[in-house]
Amino acid sequence: MFTGTWLFENRADAGRQLAESIADETLTDPLVMALPRGGVPVAYEIASRIGAPLDVLIVRKIGAPGHAEFGLGALVDGEEPELVLNRQAMRLVRPARGYVEAETERQRAEILRRRALYFGDRAPISPRDRDVILVDDGIATGGTVRAAIRALRRANPRRLILAVPVAPKGELADLRKSVDRVICLATPSAFRAVGLHYHDFEQTSDEEVIALMKKARREDEG
């Protein structure tokens, strides 16, 4: 039962609510792709409900020199990790020659480490010609989701659907231009942070991601 100001008990609850909204969609060869780590518990519930495979799309920020939280772009996981740069940020910061290349290689190594941790030697699932549902536990500024969308578009999915439990209305309006469909359960007018809309927003651990991915794989193969 809802009490206080939160909308979702936890990420699994948000995923189950989202899954009910997605279950009525007409989907062709669907693939659920989660932004880890917080997006995985949400995405697992969706994949389980609609009987689709679950994969993760690891996005690593390319931070500015001395200001790692200011993103110059992002490196996005896939069959071949892809660099998506923010041209405005690059013009503003003007990083030294070789900085972006070095940081990209560092983040590429982290993507490979995380993928090996989550999947072992299993290759990413190709989104080509599939209805891809991109899932996170919410959107704040939208930077990570934007990079993920741009990279996925280049992988030629049949349709690209963005599914999130909660997001600010302004960011969502902008993201609608980049995808075929947006499914969002709540767009609070006084949006401050994703976690404020969850009763339990404890950080998702690598161990939880690994367990859910294994469970999803067993269900898909069964």
XYZ file of C-alpha atoms in Angstrom:
222
model
C 0.000 0.000 0.000
C 1.233 3.500 -0.834
C 2.257 5.632 2.153
C 4.232 8.835 2.281
C 5.632 10.270 -0.938
C 7.251 7.231 -2.562
C 5.734 5.552 -5.625
C 7.517 2.189 -5.601
C 8.389 -0.218 -2.798
C 11.665 -1.170 -4.508
C 13.077 -1.771 -7.989
C 11.353 -5.134 -8.336
C 7.997 -3.519 -7.555
C 8.692 -0.797 -10.142
C 9.601 -3.499 -12.661
C 6.390 -5.422 -12.055
C 4.328 -2.263 -12.522
C 6.195 -1.414 -15.715
C 5.791 -4.981 -16.965
C 2.009 -4.677 -16.722
C 2.144 -1.625 -18.996
C 4.419 -3.396 -21.474
C 2.582 -6.743 -21.503
C -0.141 -5.380 -23.823
C 2.369 -4.094 -26.387
C 2.618 -5.938 -29.713
C 6.294 -6.893 -29.814
C 8.397 -8.621 -32.455
C 11.320 -10.721 -31.164
C 11.679 -8.537 -28.034
C 14.946 -8.009 -26.176
C 15.056 -6.319 -22.770
C 18.251 -4.329 -22.193
C 19.039 -2.975 -18.726
C 21.356 -0.174 -17.718
C 23.281 -1.659 -14.769
C 23.305 -1.851 -12.035
C 20.032 -0.305 -10.851
C 18.154 -1.015 -14.053
C 18.674 -4.783 -13.824
C 16.109 -5.610 -11.079
C 13.540 -3.494 -12.950
C 14.339 -5.081 -16.308
C 14.328 -8.627 -14.917
C 10.655 -8.304 -13.950
C 9.797 -7.073 -17.449
C 11.758 -9.814 -19.225
C 10.189 -12.479 -16.995
C 6.662 -11.128 -17.563
C 6.865 -10.950 -21.373
C 9.100 -14.000 -21.867
C 11.997 -12.104 -23.471
C 15.774 -12.482 -23.058
C 17.545 -10.044 -20.756
C 20.879 -8.389 -21.464
C 22.738 -5.438 -19.994
C 24.030 -2.362 -21.779
C 27.002 -1.041 -19.846
C 27.579 2.699 -20.254
C 30.737 4.292 -18.850
C 31.070 8.062 -18.619
C 34.081 9.782 -20.172
C 34.696 12.416 -17.512
C 36.467 15.730 -17.983
C 40.081 16.114 -16.756
C 39.974 16.794 -13.022
C 36.154 16.751 -13.014
C 35.112 13.146 -13.530
C 31.412 13.875 -12.943
C 31.284 16.288 -15.894
C 30.736 14.051 -18.890
C 32.481 14.664 -22.205
C 30.631 11.648 -23.544
C 30.227 7.964 -22.850
C 31.470 4.596 -24.005
C 28.589 2.213 -24.631
C 28.801 -1.572 -24.517
C 27.729 -3.684 -27.482
C 29.106 -6.098 -30.055
C 31.876 -3.475 -30.264
C 31.903 -0.738 -27.560
C 31.015 2.604 -29.121
C 32.146 6.092 -28.120
C 29.416 8.762 -28.051
C 30.834 12.270 -27.497
C 28.992 15.378 -26.369
C 30.218 17.955 -28.865
C 29.131 20.923 -26.746
C 31.029 19.587 -23.712
C 34.095 18.860 -25.860
C 34.123 22.446 -27.203
C 33.737 23.819 -23.688
C 36.482 21.737 -22.031
C 38.904 21.260 -24.950
C 40.766 18.324 -23.376
C 44.424 17.823 -24.200
C 45.315 15.691 -27.209
C 45.177 12.021 -26.337
C 43.077 12.484 -23.185
C 39.811 11.141 -24.630
C 41.599 8.208 -26.266
C 43.318 7.249 -23.002
C 40.133 7.612 -20.957
C 38.201 5.612 -23.560
C 40.666 2.730 -23.282
C 40.387 2.833 -19.488
C 36.606 2.665 -19.643
C 36.728 -0.025 -22.358
C 38.718 -2.193 -19.937
C 36.098 -1.555 -17.243
C 33.287 -2.542 -19.635
C 35.080 -5.782 -20.467
C 35.693 -6.452 -16.756
C 32.045 -5.909 -15.875
C 30.761 -7.969 -18.807
C 33.067 -10.847 -17.840
C 31.827 -10.527 -14.265
C 28.177 -10.583 -15.297
C 28.326 -13.078 -18.176
C 31.645 -14.911 -18.307
C 32.505 -15.431 -21.965
C 28.952 -15.129 -23.329
C 28.723 -12.576 -26.132
C 26.243 -9.661 -26.018
C 22.845 -10.325 -27.634
C 22.526 -8.399 -30.893
C 19.625 -5.918 -30.970
C 19.511 -5.936 -34.777
C 15.958 -6.302 -36.191
C 14.474 -6.817 -32.713
C 12.068 -4.749 -30.637
C 14.444 -3.518 -27.936
C 13.145 -2.333 -24.558
C 15.772 -0.158 -22.851
C 15.229 -0.086 -19.076
C 16.615 1.893 -16.150
C 15.341 2.470 -12.615
C 14.643 6.119 -13.442
C 16.001 9.151 -15.258
C 17.526 12.244 -13.689
C 19.559 14.238 -16.249
C 19.224 11.675 -19.041
C 22.883 11.690 -20.094
C 23.471 7.953 -19.737
C 20.175 7.059 -21.396
C 20.886 9.402 -24.312
C 24.252 7.750 -24.985
C 22.644 4.314 -24.779
C 19.901 5.300 -27.222
C 22.361 6.723 -29.753
C 24.483 3.583 -29.649
C 21.474 1.271 -29.894
C 20.102 3.196 -32.869
C 23.313 2.446 -34.762
C 22.795 -1.269 -34.048
C 19.590 -1.153 -36.155
C 16.862 -2.466 -33.850
C 13.425 -2.921 -35.395
C 11.920 -0.643 -32.729
C 13.432 1.053 -29.690
C 11.252 1.445 -26.601
C 12.401 3.337 -23.517
C 10.803 2.038 -20.305
C 11.407 3.699 -16.926
C 9.381 3.924 -13.723
C 9.934 7.643 -13.130
C 11.472 10.641 -14.908
C 11.204 14.443 -15.047
C 8.691 15.579 -17.650
C 11.145 17.860 -19.467
C 13.818 15.201 -19.953
C 11.229 12.696 -21.096
C 9.817 15.087 -23.702
C 13.301 15.454 -25.193
C 14.003 11.708 -25.152
C 10.731 10.941 -26.964
C 12.292 12.364 -30.123
C 14.995 9.672 -30.091
C 12.931 6.510 -29.576
C 9.859 4.888 -31.097
C 7.941 4.685 -27.833
C 8.309 5.824 -24.227
C 6.667 4.005 -21.327
C 6.981 5.886 -18.029
C 4.755 5.391 -15.008
C 5.300 8.746 -13.304
C 6.544 12.233 -14.193
C 6.392 14.153 -10.883
C 6.272 17.916 -11.244
C 8.642 18.456 -8.312
C 11.332 16.046 -9.475
C 14.546 16.130 -7.451
C 16.086 12.650 -7.497
C 15.134 9.172 -8.659
C 15.689 7.598 -5.249
C 13.108 9.828 -3.540
C 10.352 7.956 -5.361
C 11.376 4.565 -3.928
C 10.770 3.294 -0.406
C 13.875 1.066 -0.738
C 16.568 2.448 -3.056
C 19.597 0.605 -1.719
C 22.420 0.334 -4.249
C 22.185 -2.748 -6.456
C 25.245 -4.965 -5.984
C 27.219 -6.856 -8.625
C 26.157 -10.056 -6.866
C 22.477 -9.173 -7.333
C 23.050 -8.375 -11.008
C 24.839 -11.695 -11.555
C 22.088 -13.665 -9.774
C 19.291 -12.001 -11.743
C 21.065 -12.445 -15.084
C 21.602 -16.159 -14.367
C 17.969 -16.526 -13.346
C 16.790 -14.741 -16.494
C 18.991 -16.957 -18.664
C 17.578 -20.128 -17.090
C 14.018 -18.893 -17.661
C 14.788 -17.941 -21.271
C 16.438 -21.273 -22.025
C 13.719 -23.228 -20.222
